[in-house]
mmCIF file of C-alpha atoms in Angstrom:
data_model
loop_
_atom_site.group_PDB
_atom_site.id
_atom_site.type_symbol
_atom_site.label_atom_id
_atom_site.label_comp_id
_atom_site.label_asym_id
_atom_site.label_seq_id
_atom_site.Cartn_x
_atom_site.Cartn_y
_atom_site.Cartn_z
ATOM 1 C CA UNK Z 1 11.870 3.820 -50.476
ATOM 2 C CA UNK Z 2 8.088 3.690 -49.387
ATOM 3 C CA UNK Z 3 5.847 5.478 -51.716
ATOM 4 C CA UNK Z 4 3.320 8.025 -50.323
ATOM 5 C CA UNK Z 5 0.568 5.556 -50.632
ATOM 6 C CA UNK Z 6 2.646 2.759 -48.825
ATOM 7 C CA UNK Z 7 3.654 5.934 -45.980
ATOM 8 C CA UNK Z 8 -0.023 6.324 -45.549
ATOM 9 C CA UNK Z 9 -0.975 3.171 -44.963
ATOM 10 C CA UNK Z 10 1.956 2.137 -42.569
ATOM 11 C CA UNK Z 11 0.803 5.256 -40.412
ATOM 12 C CA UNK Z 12 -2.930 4.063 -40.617
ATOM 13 C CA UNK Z 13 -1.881 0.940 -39.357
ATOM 14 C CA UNK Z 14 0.272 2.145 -36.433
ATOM 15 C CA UNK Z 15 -2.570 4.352 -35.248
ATOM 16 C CA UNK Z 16 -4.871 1.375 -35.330
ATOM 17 C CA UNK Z 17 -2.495 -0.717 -33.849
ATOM 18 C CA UNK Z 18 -2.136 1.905 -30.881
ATOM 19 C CA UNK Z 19 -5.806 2.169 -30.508
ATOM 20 C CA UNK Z 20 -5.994 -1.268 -30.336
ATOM 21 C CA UNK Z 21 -3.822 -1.886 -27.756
ATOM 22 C CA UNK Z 22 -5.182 0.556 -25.675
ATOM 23 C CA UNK Z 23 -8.488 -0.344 -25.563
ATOM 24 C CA UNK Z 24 -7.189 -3.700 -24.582
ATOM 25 C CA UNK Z 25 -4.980 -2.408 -22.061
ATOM 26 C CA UNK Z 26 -8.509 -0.498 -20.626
ATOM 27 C CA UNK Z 27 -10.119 -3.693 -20.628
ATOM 28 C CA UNK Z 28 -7.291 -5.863 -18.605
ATOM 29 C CA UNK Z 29 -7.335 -3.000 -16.542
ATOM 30 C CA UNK Z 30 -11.162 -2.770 -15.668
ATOM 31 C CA UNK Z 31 -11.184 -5.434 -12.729
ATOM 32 C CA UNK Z 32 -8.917 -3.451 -11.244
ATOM 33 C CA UNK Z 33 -10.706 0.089 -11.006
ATOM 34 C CA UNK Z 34 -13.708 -0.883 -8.902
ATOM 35 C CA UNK Z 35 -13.361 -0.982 -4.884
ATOM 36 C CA UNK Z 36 -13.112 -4.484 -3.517
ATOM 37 C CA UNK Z 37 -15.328 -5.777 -0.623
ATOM 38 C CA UNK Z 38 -13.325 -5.564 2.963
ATOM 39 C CA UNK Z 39 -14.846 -7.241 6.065
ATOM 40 C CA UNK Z 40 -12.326 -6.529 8.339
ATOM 41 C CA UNK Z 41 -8.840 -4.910 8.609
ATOM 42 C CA UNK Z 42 -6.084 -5.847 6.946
ATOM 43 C CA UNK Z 43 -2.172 -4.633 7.041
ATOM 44 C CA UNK Z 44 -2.332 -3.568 3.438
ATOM 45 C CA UNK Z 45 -5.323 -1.161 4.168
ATOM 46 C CA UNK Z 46 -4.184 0.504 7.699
ATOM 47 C CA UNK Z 47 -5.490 4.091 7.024
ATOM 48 C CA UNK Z 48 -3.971 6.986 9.145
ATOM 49 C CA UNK Z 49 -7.254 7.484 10.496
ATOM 50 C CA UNK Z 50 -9.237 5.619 12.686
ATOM 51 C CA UNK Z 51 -12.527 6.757 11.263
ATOM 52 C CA UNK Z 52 -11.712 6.642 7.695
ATOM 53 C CA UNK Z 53 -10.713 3.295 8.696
ATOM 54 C CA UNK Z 54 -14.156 2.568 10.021
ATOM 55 C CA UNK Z 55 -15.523 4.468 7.019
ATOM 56 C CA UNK Z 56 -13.708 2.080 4.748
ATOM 57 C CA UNK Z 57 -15.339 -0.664 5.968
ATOM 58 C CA UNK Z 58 -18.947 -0.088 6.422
ATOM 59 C CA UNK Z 59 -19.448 1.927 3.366
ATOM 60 C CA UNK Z 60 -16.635 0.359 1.291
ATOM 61 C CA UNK Z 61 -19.052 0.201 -2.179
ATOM 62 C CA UNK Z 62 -18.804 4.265 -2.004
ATOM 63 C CA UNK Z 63 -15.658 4.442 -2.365
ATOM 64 C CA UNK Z 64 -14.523 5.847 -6.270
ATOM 65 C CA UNK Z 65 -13.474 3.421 -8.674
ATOM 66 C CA UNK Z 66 -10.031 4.100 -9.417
ATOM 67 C CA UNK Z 67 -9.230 5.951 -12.625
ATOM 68 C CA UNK Z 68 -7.027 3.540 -15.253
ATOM 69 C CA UNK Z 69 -3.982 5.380 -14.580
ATOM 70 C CA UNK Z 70 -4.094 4.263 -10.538
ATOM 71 C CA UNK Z 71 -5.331 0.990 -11.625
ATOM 72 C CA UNK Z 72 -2.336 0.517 -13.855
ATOM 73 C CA UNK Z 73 -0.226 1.540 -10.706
ATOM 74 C CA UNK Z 74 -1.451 -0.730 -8.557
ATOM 75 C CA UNK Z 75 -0.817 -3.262 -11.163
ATOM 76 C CA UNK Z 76 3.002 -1.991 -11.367
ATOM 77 C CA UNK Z 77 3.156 -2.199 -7.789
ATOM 78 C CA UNK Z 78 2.255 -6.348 -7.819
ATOM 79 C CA UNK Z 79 4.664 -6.463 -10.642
ATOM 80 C CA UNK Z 80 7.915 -4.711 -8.895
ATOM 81 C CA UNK Z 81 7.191 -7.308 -6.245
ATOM 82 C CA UNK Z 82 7.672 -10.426 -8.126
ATOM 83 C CA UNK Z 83 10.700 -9.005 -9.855
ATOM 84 C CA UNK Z 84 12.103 -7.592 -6.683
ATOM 85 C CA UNK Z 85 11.712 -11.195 -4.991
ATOM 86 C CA UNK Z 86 13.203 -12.830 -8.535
ATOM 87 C CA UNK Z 87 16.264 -10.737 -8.710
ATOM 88 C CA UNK Z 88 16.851 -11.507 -4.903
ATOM 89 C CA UNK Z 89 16.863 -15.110 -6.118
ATOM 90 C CA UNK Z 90 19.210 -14.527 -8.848
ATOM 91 C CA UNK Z 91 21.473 -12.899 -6.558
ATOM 92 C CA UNK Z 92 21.667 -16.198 -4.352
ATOM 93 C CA UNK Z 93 19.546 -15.244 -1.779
ATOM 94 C CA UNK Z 94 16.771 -18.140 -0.595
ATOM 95 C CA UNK Z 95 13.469 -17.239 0.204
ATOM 96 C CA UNK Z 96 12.272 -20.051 2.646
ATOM 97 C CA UNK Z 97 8.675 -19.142 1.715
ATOM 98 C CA UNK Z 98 6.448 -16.424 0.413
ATOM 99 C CA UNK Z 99 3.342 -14.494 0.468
ATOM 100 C CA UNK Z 100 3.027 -15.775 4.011
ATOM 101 C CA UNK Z 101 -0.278 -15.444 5.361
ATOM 102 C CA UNK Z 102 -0.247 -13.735 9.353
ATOM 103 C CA UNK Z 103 -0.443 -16.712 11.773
ATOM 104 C CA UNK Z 104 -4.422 -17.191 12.983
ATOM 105 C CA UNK Z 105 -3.579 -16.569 16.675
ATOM 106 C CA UNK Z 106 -1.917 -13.247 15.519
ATOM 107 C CA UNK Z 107 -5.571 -12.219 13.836
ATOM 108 C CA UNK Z 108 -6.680 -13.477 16.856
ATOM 109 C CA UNK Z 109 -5.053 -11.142 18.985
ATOM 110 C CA UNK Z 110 -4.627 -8.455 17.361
ATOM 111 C CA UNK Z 111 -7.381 -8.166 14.739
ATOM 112 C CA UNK Z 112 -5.455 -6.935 11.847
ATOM 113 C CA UNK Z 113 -4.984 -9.494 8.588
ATOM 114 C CA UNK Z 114 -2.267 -9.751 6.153
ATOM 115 C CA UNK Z 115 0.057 -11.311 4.193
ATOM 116 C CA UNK Z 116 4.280 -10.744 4.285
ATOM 117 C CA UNK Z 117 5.735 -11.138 1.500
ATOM 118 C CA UNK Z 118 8.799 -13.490 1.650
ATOM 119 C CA UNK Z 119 10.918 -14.948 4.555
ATOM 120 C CA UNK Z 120 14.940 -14.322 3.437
ATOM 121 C CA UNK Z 121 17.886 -16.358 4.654
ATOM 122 C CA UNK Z 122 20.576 -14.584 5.633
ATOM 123 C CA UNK Z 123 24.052 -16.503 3.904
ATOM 124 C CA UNK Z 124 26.416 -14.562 6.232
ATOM 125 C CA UNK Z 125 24.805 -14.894 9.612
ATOM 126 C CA UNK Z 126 26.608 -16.747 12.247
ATOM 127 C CA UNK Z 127 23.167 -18.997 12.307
ATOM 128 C CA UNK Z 128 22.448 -20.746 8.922
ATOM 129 C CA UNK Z 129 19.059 -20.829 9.970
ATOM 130 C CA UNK Z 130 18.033 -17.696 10.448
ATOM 131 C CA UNK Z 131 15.137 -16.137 8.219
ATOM 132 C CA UNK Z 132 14.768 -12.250 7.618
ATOM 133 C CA UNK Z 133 11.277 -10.736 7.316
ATOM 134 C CA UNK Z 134 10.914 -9.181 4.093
ATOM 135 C CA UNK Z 135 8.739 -6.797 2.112
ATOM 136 C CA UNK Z 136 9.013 -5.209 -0.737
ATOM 137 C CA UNK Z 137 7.024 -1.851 -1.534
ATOM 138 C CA UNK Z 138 7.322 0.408 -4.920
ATOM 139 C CA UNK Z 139 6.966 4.624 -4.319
ATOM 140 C CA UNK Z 140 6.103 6.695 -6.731
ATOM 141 C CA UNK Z 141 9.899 8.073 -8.192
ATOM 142 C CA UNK Z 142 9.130 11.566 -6.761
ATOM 143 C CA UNK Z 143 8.917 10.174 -2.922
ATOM 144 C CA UNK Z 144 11.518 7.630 -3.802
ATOM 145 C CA UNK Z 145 13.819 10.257 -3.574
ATOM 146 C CA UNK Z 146 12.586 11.902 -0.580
ATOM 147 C CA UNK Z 147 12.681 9.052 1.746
ATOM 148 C CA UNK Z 148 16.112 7.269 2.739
ATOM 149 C CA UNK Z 149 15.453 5.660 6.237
ATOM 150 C CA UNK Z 150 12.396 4.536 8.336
ATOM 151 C CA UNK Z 151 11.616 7.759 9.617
ATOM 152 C CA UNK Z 152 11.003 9.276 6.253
ATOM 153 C CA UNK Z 153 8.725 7.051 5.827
ATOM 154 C CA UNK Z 154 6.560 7.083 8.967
ATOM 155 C CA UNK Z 155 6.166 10.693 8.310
ATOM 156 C CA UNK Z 156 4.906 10.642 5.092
ATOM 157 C CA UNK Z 157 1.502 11.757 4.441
ATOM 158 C CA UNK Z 158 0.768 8.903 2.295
ATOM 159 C CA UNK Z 159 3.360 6.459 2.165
ATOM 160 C CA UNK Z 160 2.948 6.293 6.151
ATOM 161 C CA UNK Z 161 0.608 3.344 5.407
ATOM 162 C CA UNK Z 162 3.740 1.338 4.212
ATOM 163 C CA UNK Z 163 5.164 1.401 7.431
ATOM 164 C CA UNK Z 164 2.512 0.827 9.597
ATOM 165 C CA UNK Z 165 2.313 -1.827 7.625
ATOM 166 C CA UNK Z 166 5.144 -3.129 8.284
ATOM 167 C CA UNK Z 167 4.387 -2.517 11.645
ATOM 168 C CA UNK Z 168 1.724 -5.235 11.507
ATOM 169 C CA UNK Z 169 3.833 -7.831 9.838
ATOM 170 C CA UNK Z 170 6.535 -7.371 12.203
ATOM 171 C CA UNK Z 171 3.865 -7.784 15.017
ATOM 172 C CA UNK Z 172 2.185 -10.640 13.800
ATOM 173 C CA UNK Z 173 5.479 -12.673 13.155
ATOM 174 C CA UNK Z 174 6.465 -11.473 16.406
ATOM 175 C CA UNK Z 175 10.025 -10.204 15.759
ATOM 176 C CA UNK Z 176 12.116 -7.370 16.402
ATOM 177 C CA UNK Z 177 12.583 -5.851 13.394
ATOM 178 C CA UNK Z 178 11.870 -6.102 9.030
ATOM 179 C CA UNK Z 179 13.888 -5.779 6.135
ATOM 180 C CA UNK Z 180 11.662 -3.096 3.532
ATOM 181 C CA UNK Z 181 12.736 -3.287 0.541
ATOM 182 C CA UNK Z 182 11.634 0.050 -1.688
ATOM 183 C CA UNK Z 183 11.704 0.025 -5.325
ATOM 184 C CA UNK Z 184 11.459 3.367 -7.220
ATOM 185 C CA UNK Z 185 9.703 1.659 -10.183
ATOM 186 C CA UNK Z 186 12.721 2.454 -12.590
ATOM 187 C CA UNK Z 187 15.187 -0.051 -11.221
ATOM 188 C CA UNK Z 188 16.894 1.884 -8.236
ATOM 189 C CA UNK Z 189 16.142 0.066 -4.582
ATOM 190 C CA UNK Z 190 16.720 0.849 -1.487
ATOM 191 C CA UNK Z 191 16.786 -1.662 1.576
ATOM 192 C CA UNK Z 192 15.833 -0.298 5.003
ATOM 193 C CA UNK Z 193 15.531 -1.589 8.820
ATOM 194 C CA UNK Z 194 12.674 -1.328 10.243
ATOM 195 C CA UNK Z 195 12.684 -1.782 13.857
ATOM 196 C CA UNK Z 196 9.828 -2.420 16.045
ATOM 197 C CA UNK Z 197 7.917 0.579 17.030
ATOM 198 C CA UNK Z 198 5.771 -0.031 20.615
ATOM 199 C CA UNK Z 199 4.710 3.336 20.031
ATOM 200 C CA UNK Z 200 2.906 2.663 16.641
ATOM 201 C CA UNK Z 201 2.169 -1.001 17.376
ATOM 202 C CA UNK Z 202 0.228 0.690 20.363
ATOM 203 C CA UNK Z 203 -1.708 3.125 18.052
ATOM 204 C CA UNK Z 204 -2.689 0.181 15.301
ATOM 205 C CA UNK Z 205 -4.573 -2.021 18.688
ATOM 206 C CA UNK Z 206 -5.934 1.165 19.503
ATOM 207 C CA UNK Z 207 -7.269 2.118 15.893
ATOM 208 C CA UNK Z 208 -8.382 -1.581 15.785
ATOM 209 C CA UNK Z 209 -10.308 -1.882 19.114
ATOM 210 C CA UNK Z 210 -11.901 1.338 17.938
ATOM 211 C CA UNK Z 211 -13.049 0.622 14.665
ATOM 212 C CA UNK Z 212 -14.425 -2.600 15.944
ATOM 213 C CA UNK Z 213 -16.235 -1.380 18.729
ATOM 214 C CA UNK Z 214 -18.101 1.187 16.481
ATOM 215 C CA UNK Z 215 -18.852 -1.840 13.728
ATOM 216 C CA UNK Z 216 -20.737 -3.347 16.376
ATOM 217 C CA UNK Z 217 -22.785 0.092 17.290
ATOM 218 C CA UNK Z 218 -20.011 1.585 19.299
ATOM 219 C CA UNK Z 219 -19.652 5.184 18.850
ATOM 220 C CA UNK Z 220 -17.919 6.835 16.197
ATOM 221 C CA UNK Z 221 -13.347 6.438 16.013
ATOM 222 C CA UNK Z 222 -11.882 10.153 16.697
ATOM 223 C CA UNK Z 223 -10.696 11.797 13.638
ATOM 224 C CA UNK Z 224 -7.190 12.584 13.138
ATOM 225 C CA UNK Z 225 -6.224 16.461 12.960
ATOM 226 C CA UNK Z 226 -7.248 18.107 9.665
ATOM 227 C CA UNK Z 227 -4.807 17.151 7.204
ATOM 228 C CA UNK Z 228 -5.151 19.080 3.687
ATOM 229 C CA UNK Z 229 -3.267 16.310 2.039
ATOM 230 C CA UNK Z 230 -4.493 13.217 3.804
ATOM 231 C CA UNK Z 231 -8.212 14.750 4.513
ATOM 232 C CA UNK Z 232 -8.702 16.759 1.500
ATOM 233 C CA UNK Z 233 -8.206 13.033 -0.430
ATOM 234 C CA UNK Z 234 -10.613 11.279 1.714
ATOM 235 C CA UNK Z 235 -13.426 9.403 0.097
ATOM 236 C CA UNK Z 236 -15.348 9.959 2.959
ATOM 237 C CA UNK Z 237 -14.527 13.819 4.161
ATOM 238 C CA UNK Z 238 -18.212 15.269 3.517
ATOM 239 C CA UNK Z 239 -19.434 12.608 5.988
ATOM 240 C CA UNK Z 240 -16.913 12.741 8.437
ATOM 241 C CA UNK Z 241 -16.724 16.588 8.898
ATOM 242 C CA UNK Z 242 -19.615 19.230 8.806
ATOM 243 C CA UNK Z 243 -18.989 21.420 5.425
ATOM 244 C CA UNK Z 244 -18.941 24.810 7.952
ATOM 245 C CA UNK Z 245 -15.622 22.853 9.814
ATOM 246 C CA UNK Z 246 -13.924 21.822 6.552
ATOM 247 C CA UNK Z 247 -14.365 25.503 5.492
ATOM 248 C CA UNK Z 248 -12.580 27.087 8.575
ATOM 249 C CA UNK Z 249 -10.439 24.471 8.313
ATOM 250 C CA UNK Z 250 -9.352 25.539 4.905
ATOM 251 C CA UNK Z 251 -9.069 28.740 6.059
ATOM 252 C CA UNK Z 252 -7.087 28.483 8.863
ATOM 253 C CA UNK Z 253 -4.742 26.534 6.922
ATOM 254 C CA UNK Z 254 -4.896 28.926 3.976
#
């Protein structure tokens, strides 16, 4: 049996031990916090709003650093990919290649970067050959349980970006359809079709010709419609909308 003495030093050196590590965790997690350069747009970074869009890539530098709790996120979020794409292996699934970068004539075209994450062979389809596009996207375990098919999704205030998206990739691979796989960050998944959407594809060229136009002293991208959740969150809100319009929008929506 530890003595007092011995009791008091074990819990000194825990609570060192703690600070410790999380000072070092705050460190690994610093190049991670600040915003990263963007000259152009990419599928990751598809905002729901052509002007924040624009916004995010002219004055990217004023954008906040992200607090360590969202840095550690996105970190998470990297990490449930590379699991998610090593369990698939384990199960006997082969990924013919990964973290595929969008074909140039794509960019070309359409203007929008990206990357998808893995191409999957199917083992039961009728051709041997055929490859599934794949990626792979973690949610918050609150939303997690709130969406269960593609539509969900799409209508999400924030998670919306995932499937536009997805969107892109399935555009710039040219197919009809991708397989999203959603991870809840706790080990549950859930696998979803996402079909090809002209509708949205049509909105992204339209978001991109706009944004472009107005990087090279075109006027302004429209707005969406005052969103509280999407809006009120915006980095870039008190220069996109006169205070006296936020306000009555506030209290209309109020």
């Amino acid at each position: 049996m530890l003595t007092t003495t011995q009791s008091s030093k074990v819990r000194a050196a825990c609570d060192r031990l703690a600070r410790e590590i999380q000072a070092r965790r705050e460190t690994a997690l610093e190049p991670h916090r600040a915003p990263s350069p963007a000259t152009g747009l990419t599928a990751s970074r598809l905002a729901r709003c052509s002007r924040q869009a624009y916004y995010a890539l002219r004055d990217w530098h004023r954008q906040p650093r992200l607090s360590g709790e969202q840095a550690a996120r996105l970190v998470k979020g990297r990490r449930e990919k590379a699991l998610a794409l090593a369990e698939l292996l384990e199960l006997g699934f082969e990924l013919t290649a990964a973290h595929i970068p969008f074909p140039q004539e794509a960019y070309n075209r359409y203007g929008i970067a990206g990357r998808l994450d893995a191409k999957l062979r199917h083992p039961l389809h009728p051709r041997r050959r055929a490859e599934v596009p794949l990626a792979v996207k973690s949610l918050h375990p609150l939303a997690y349980a709130a969406v269960n098919s593609w539509r969900d999704l799409k209508k999400h205030h924030f998670y919306c970006t995932y499937y536009r998206q997805a969107q892109a990739c399935i555009q710039a691979f040219n197919t009809n359809a991708l397989l999203l796989l959603l991870s809840d960050c706790l080990g549950g998944w859930k696998l979803l079709t996402v079909p090809r959407d002209e509708e949205e594809l049509a909105s992204l060229r339209e978001m991109t010709a706009c944004v472009n136009a107005a990087l090279k002293g075109g006027p302004l991208p429209p707005r969406m419609a005052y969103h509280a959740k999407v809006c009120g969150r915006c980095p870039f809100a008190a220069e996109c909308a006169p205070k006296p319009e936020r306000r009555r929008k506030r209290i209309v929506a109020g």
